[in-house]
Amino acid sequence: MLRYFIWTIGCQMNKAESLWIAGYLDSAGWQVADVVQEADLVVLNTCVVRQSAENKVLGMLGLLKGLKKEHPDILILVTGCFVDSDIVGLKRRFPHVDFFFKPGAFSQLTGWIQQKLDVCSTLDTQHLTLEWRTPSPCAFIPIIQGCNKFCSYCIVPYRRGREISRTVEEVVCEVKGIVGQGVKEVTLLGQTVDSYGGDLPERRDLADLLTELNGIGELDRIRFLTNHPRDMNQKLIEAIASLDKVCEHLDLAVQSGDNDILKAMRRGYTVEQFRKLIYTIRQCVPGISLSTDIIVGFPGETEEQFEHTFSLLEEMRFNIVHVAAYSPRPGTVACQKYKDNVPLEVKKERFDRIEQLQTNVATIINSAYRGETMEVLVEGQKKGKWYGRTRGDKIVFFNSDDNCLGQLIIIRVEKTSPWSLQGSVEYKS
Ligand code: SF4
């Protein structure tokens, strides 16, 4: 029996694509290896969005070089954003890798495997999604690949290419298939998920797709991420407000609270436009939970410009803030045009200040839930407690002797922290 090992880092898109690859290999009769040393085939699903992630990929490639020396028959495949268009150059640098394929290029993968191993299987959506390796009630569904935005600091468009949307029919068919196997919640994925459909001939957009998915009987919840403020429109906001299965949670990356930095980042909006957008969303969907992304230490970011970001976050009071320090990515406009001139210790200090601010904000937001009841979709167990998420994406822990996996349960919140809630079962819906 042939065995495979998949190593994944990076975004939810990578995680979803690794599940697809696992599903394909499972359907072709392979088994999972517990450790990389026991595998016949290793897939590295990589990320290079920051230097630290790229260093981990290089570390894994170094480890596999040694493994290949000891076991020359092992097959090594690399995908994800580490794979650029210079495949010949990659092969020269890493001769121990048997095959490089671009993220999402599954037909290349299956073609190579069939040719190499004479496995009789073709890639189709059914096979790709029917093999959930962990019985989770929550599934991630990529609906759009690539990005057309070209923010100055970002490597993604160079590695994942331009936007390509899957059709509404294809996504609906896939979701119906996995719902039949017990999935209760789907999260639709894309680098800029709210630009979904712009490349489809019939111009159907994310609001149209949400409307179709909302009609699937056994499905309880729908989420989507990550959104770009420029693509968030009134039709989509109204879809969130009106469709009962669409959760009241939005991830909307602002990246900076300073207009000059936003311009240098080529984000395509101003702080004033972003503020107005948040105001509109909160008006149309009262109580919506919002999260955002911030980059600190972008080239040339002064103390005053950082303070603009800090005050915007104080004012907006997001539920979650994902903060990252700027990391120059060779090949991007920012890397070519600007010097990475904010010292590391200053980046770290700004990073810590935002983390502290957000801890304080989340403490206050979450403490307001004490005594309230909330609907939780149970995703699994950790350290003897069941856990799941609310519609607003809060993680909730509780005790129960019953098997609660995949159930919607009403929990009364008893304790809160900035990161999660704890409570007891009020009743099962
Ligand atoms: S929107 Fe900007 S940051 Fe997001 S993937 Fe596209 S280029 Fe990168």
XYZ file of C-alpha atoms and ligand atoms in Angstrom:
437
model
C 0.000 0.000 0.000
C 1.455 3.367 -1.040
C 1.507 6.072 1.605
C 1.503 9.858 1.425
C 2.333 12.734 3.743
C 1.093 16.310 3.185
C 2.809 19.215 4.945
C 0.843 22.474 4.829
C 1.487 26.008 5.996
C -0.237 29.283 5.191
C -3.790 30.396 4.617
C -7.124 28.538 4.697
C -6.890 28.254 0.919
C -3.770 26.101 1.278
C -5.451 23.994 3.958
C -8.498 23.442 1.752
C -6.328 22.559 -1.239
C -4.372 20.057 0.866
C -7.674 18.401 1.790
C -8.495 18.145 -1.889
C -5.138 16.543 -2.634
C -5.634 14.133 0.287
C -9.106 13.309 -1.038
C -7.704 12.589 -4.464
C -4.935 10.361 -3.132
C -7.407 8.565 -0.840
C -9.723 7.945 -3.771
C -6.758 6.575 -5.716
C -6.209 4.040 -2.928
C -3.336 5.654 -1.007
C -2.997 5.710 2.781
C -1.799 8.477 5.064
C 1.663 8.108 6.599
C 1.950 9.179 10.233
C 5.420 10.638 9.734
C 7.190 11.949 6.666
C 9.897 9.248 6.937
C 7.280 6.538 6.259
C 5.829 8.125 3.119
C 6.291 7.074 -0.504
C 5.042 10.456 -1.650
C 5.418 13.807 0.131
C 3.529 16.960 -0.825
C 4.707 20.339 0.493
C 1.927 22.920 0.275
C 3.842 26.132 0.792
C 3.465 29.813 1.691
C 5.856 32.702 1.030
C 3.698 35.590 2.125
C 6.341 36.454 4.730
C 10.039 35.619 5.019
C 9.399 33.551 8.164
C 7.016 31.265 6.220
C 9.486 30.944 3.341
C 12.225 29.998 5.819
C 10.053 27.127 7.076
C 9.573 25.905 3.500
C 13.335 26.038 2.906
C 13.848 24.109 6.153
C 11.445 21.360 4.994
C 13.135 21.207 1.582
C 16.489 20.758 3.352
C 15.081 17.942 5.492
C 13.652 16.221 2.419
C 16.980 16.471 0.617
C 18.499 14.299 3.346
C 15.528 11.915 3.211
C 15.844 11.559 -0.555
C 19.495 10.589 -0.143
C 18.540 7.794 2.258
C 15.426 6.746 0.278
C 15.945 7.665 -3.392
C 12.513 6.210 -4.327
C 10.519 8.715 -2.287
C 8.561 11.154 -4.479
C 8.588 14.833 -3.496
C 6.001 17.288 -4.832
C 5.876 21.012 -4.093
C 2.897 23.314 -4.599
C 1.593 26.562 -3.052
C 2.966 30.076 -3.402
C 6.623 28.969 -3.259
C 6.156 27.773 -6.848
C 6.787 30.684 -9.224
C 6.700 30.608 -13.020
C 10.398 29.705 -13.269
C 9.944 25.973 -12.788
C 13.267 25.291 -14.541
C 15.047 27.528 -12.021
C 13.276 25.782 -9.129
C 14.305 22.380 -10.463
C 17.893 23.580 -10.704
C 17.858 24.838 -7.107
C 16.044 21.813 -5.701
C 16.944 18.785 -7.861
C 15.597 16.407 -5.204
C 12.026 17.646 -5.881
C 10.296 15.443 -8.462
C 7.464 17.794 -9.426
C 6.481 21.417 -8.904
C 2.903 22.495 -9.628
C 1.162 25.853 -9.242
C -1.428 26.257 -6.465
C -4.784 24.858 -7.516
C -3.364 23.218 -10.684
C -4.840 19.832 -9.820
C -5.020 18.595 -13.397
C -1.218 18.928 -13.536
C -0.954 16.937 -10.308
C -3.275 14.143 -11.388
C -1.707 13.981 -14.844
C 1.749 13.654 -13.327
C 0.664 11.001 -10.814
C -1.132 8.974 -13.471
C 1.842 9.123 -15.764
C 4.344 8.375 -13.029
C 2.466 5.686 -11.190
C -0.069 4.513 -13.698
C -2.904 5.169 -11.267
C -6.216 5.017 -13.087
C -8.137 7.935 -11.699
C -9.314 11.251 -13.001
C -9.765 14.396 -11.024
C -13.315 15.518 -10.563
C -15.084 17.561 -7.961
C -16.905 14.559 -6.516
C -13.726 12.661 -5.779
C -11.958 15.717 -4.506
C -14.493 16.561 -1.891
C -15.947 13.262 -0.794
C -12.929 12.307 1.297
C -13.057 14.394 4.443
C -10.182 12.991 6.441
C -11.385 14.491 9.696
C -15.115 14.171 10.274
C -15.718 17.890 10.663
C -19.085 19.587 10.300
C -17.273 22.630 8.859
C -15.769 22.678 5.374
C -13.696 25.211 3.447
C -14.604 25.640 -0.213
C -12.318 27.646 -2.520
C -14.559 29.504 -4.980
C -12.091 31.881 -6.623
C -8.394 31.478 -7.317
C -5.861 34.274 -7.761
C -6.049 38.016 -7.342
C -6.184 40.996 -9.716
C -5.400 43.665 -7.144
C -1.579 43.803 -7.013
C -1.192 45.494 -3.632
C 2.395 46.720 -3.675
C 3.646 44.459 -0.853
C 1.925 41.225 -1.862
C 3.402 38.256 -3.701
C 0.105 36.385 -4.116
C -0.948 37.673 -7.588
C 2.484 36.717 -8.969
C 2.171 33.188 -7.632
C -1.544 32.436 -7.877
C -2.207 34.404 -11.055
C -5.329 36.337 -12.066
C -8.799 35.717 -10.673
C -10.598 32.609 -11.879
C -14.025 31.910 -10.370
C -15.675 28.521 -10.254
C -19.211 28.563 -11.599
C -22.193 28.896 -9.268
C -23.449 25.477 -10.439
C -20.125 23.782 -9.637
C -19.926 25.255 -6.125
C -23.587 24.466 -5.360
C -23.104 20.886 -6.549
C -20.023 20.478 -4.360
C -21.738 21.917 -1.280
C -24.782 19.668 -1.788
C -22.404 16.692 -1.954
C -20.625 17.433 1.311
C -23.809 18.433 3.131
C -25.056 14.930 2.343
C -22.122 13.648 4.390
C -22.820 15.691 7.498
C -21.208 19.054 6.794
C -23.277 21.831 8.396
C -21.223 24.929 7.718
C -19.249 26.030 4.680
C -16.709 28.819 4.465
C -16.255 30.083 0.916
C -12.652 31.017 0.237
C -10.816 33.380 -2.037
C -7.922 35.804 -1.799
C -10.561 38.470 -2.504
C -13.696 36.400 -2.155
C -16.010 39.375 -2.672
C -14.701 39.844 -6.226
C -16.146 36.404 -7.022
C -17.819 36.132 -10.413
C -16.256 39.165 -12.120
C -14.684 36.838 -14.681
C -17.764 34.636 -15.214
C -19.561 35.169 -18.523
C -22.960 35.483 -16.856
C -21.530 37.952 -14.259
C -23.129 36.235 -11.288
C -21.583 37.526 -8.092
C -21.054 36.427 -4.499
C -24.504 37.633 -3.415
C -26.049 35.400 -6.128
C -23.973 32.432 -4.979
C -24.939 33.004 -1.328
C -28.607 33.119 -2.345
C -28.287 29.749 -4.120
C -26.437 28.141 -1.200
C -28.928 29.522 1.303
C -31.551 27.276 -0.295
C -29.693 24.020 0.490
C -31.869 22.270 3.059
C -29.434 20.540 5.407
C -26.886 23.331 5.406
C -27.001 25.465 8.578
C -24.420 28.167 8.070
C -22.433 29.981 5.375
C -19.330 32.154 5.840
C -16.866 33.684 3.395
C -13.388 35.197 3.535
C -11.214 37.194 2.808
C -12.884 40.383 1.557
C -11.369 43.444 -0.070
C -13.021 46.751 0.913
C -13.136 47.851 -2.738
C -15.284 44.877 -3.731
C -17.741 45.028 -0.836
C -20.974 46.415 -2.285
C -24.501 47.139 -1.114
C -25.948 44.023 -2.776
C -23.567 41.806 -0.817
C -24.216 43.643 2.451
C -27.963 43.206 1.908
C -27.444 39.501 1.200
C -25.707 39.130 4.586
C -28.557 41.002 6.237
C -31.353 39.030 4.583
C -30.129 35.434 4.079
C -30.751 33.472 7.269
C -27.852 31.016 6.825
C -25.213 33.644 6.126
C -23.403 34.333 9.397
C -23.091 37.851 10.749
C -19.334 37.964 10.467
C -17.055 39.718 7.982
C -13.322 39.746 7.540
C -12.404 43.042 5.892
C -8.693 43.841 5.669
C -7.855 47.544 6.077
C -4.040 47.092 6.453
C -3.346 50.697 7.545
C -5.177 53.690 8.994
C -3.074 56.230 7.127
C -3.948 57.485 3.650
C -0.350 57.915 2.442
C 0.552 54.393 3.514
C -2.635 53.011 1.905
C -1.632 54.765 -1.314
C 1.890 53.330 -1.175
C 0.328 49.918 -0.522
C -1.891 50.439 -3.620
C -4.969 49.379 -1.703
C -7.316 51.537 -3.756
C -9.339 53.186 -0.960
C -8.932 55.875 1.669
C -9.464 55.695 5.418
C -12.590 57.818 4.979
C -14.052 55.377 2.428
C -13.248 52.434 4.682
C -14.831 54.147 7.700
C -17.996 54.857 5.695
C -18.133 51.242 4.548
C -17.922 49.937 8.122
C -20.624 52.384 9.171
C -22.916 51.145 6.354
C -22.282 47.476 7.201
C -23.031 48.046 10.882
C -26.185 49.917 10.029
C -27.477 47.195 7.686
C -26.387 44.232 9.844
C -26.648 45.326 13.504
C -24.380 43.340 15.827
C -22.206 42.007 12.999
C -18.807 40.797 14.123
C -15.946 42.338 12.142
C -12.314 41.370 11.850
C -9.489 43.039 9.993
C -5.826 42.712 9.014
C -3.064 45.236 9.721
C 0.513 45.505 8.488
C 2.854 47.508 10.731
C 6.249 48.858 9.673
C 5.489 49.318 5.979
C 8.480 51.152 4.384
C 8.606 54.738 5.580
C 5.810 54.344 8.158
C 6.366 57.175 10.658
C 5.262 57.192 14.267
C 2.466 59.574 13.336
C 1.254 57.326 10.510
C 1.274 54.350 12.855
C -0.770 56.407 15.350
C -3.393 56.896 12.618
C -3.732 53.114 12.366
C -3.865 52.789 16.142
C -6.637 55.398 16.436
C -8.643 53.828 13.622
C -8.594 50.499 15.487
C -9.549 52.235 18.749
C -12.457 53.875 16.948
C -13.644 50.846 14.954
C -13.398 48.284 17.774
C -13.061 45.169 15.649
C -13.772 41.770 17.137
C -10.492 40.372 15.819
C -7.367 42.077 14.443
C -4.752 40.006 12.617
C -1.523 41.965 12.779
C 1.697 41.294 10.856
C 5.014 43.108 10.542
C 5.946 44.147 6.992
C 8.199 41.606 5.316
C 9.727 42.544 1.943
C 8.902 40.039 -0.786
C 11.274 40.008 -3.739
C 9.441 40.676 -7.001
C 6.812 42.972 -5.491
C 6.561 46.689 -6.260
C 7.155 47.686 -2.622
C 10.305 45.595 -2.453
C 11.676 47.185 -5.635
C 10.591 50.728 -4.906
C 10.982 51.211 -1.155
C 13.673 50.499 1.393
C 12.578 48.296 4.289
C 13.637 51.096 6.629
C 11.511 50.615 9.749
C 13.830 48.908 12.259
C 12.831 45.481 13.463
C 12.484 46.628 17.080
C 10.120 49.428 15.995
C 8.013 46.953 13.990
C 7.908 44.704 17.044
C 6.900 47.561 19.342
C 4.062 48.601 16.979
C 3.002 44.967 16.628
C 2.861 44.597 20.432
C 0.924 47.853 20.873
C -1.774 46.686 18.465
C -1.937 43.265 20.063
C -2.358 44.888 23.494
C -4.998 47.296 22.223
C -6.935 44.447 20.630
C -6.704 42.338 23.789
C -8.288 45.225 25.711
C -11.002 45.776 23.071
C -11.833 42.052 22.822
C -11.964 41.764 26.632
C -14.666 44.426 26.771
C -16.601 43.120 23.739
C -16.591 39.529 24.998
C -17.437 40.358 28.621
C -20.753 41.790 27.385
C -21.768 38.226 26.402
C -21.666 36.976 30.023
C -25.121 35.683 30.942
C -26.302 35.714 27.303
C -27.320 32.628 25.312
C -25.647 31.927 21.981
C -26.089 29.333 19.239
C -22.929 27.261 18.807
C -22.136 24.789 16.024
C -19.996 22.127 17.682
C -16.759 21.387 15.819
C -14.928 19.001 18.141
C -13.269 18.449 21.512
C -10.158 19.953 23.077
C -8.776 18.964 26.485
C -12.007 17.162 27.395
C -14.315 20.067 26.503
C -16.548 20.474 23.491
C -16.004 23.590 21.418
C -17.676 25.337 18.544
C -18.295 28.788 17.110
C -21.118 31.260 17.289
C -22.506 32.866 14.143
C -20.262 35.836 14.961
C -17.179 33.533 14.986
C -16.620 33.455 18.764
C -15.115 30.219 20.049
C -17.156 28.728 22.897
C -16.157 25.848 25.202
C -18.583 23.771 27.286
C -18.920 20.392 29.023
C -21.267 17.607 27.990
C -21.240 13.823 28.282
C -23.237 13.517 25.040
C -21.777 13.360 21.566
C -22.388 16.932 20.423
C -20.337 16.925 17.222
C -22.072 18.764 14.398
C -25.014 19.877 16.554
C -26.359 23.368 16.979
C -26.508 23.943 20.733
C -27.656 26.936 22.724
C -25.026 27.795 25.331
C -25.384 30.193 28.223
C -22.094 32.088 28.524
C -20.592 32.015 32.025
C -16.982 33.088 31.575
C -15.249 35.230 28.974
C -11.701 36.037 27.924
C -10.380 38.094 24.993
C -10.005 34.915 22.920
C -12.905 32.643 23.824
C -16.078 32.114 25.856
C -17.089 29.330 28.241
C -20.574 28.260 29.198
C -23.065 25.496 29.817
C -25.712 23.843 27.668
C -29.032 25.688 27.818
C -30.749 23.472 25.265
C -30.150 21.689 21.974
C -31.863 23.177 18.966
S -5.945 41.910 -2.371
Fe -3.835 42.626 -2.160
S -3.128 41.615 -0.267
Fe -4.949 40.501 -0.929
S -4.159 38.793 -2.182
Fe -4.637 40.492 -3.575
S -2.720 41.602 -3.822
Fe -2.495 40.304 -1.997
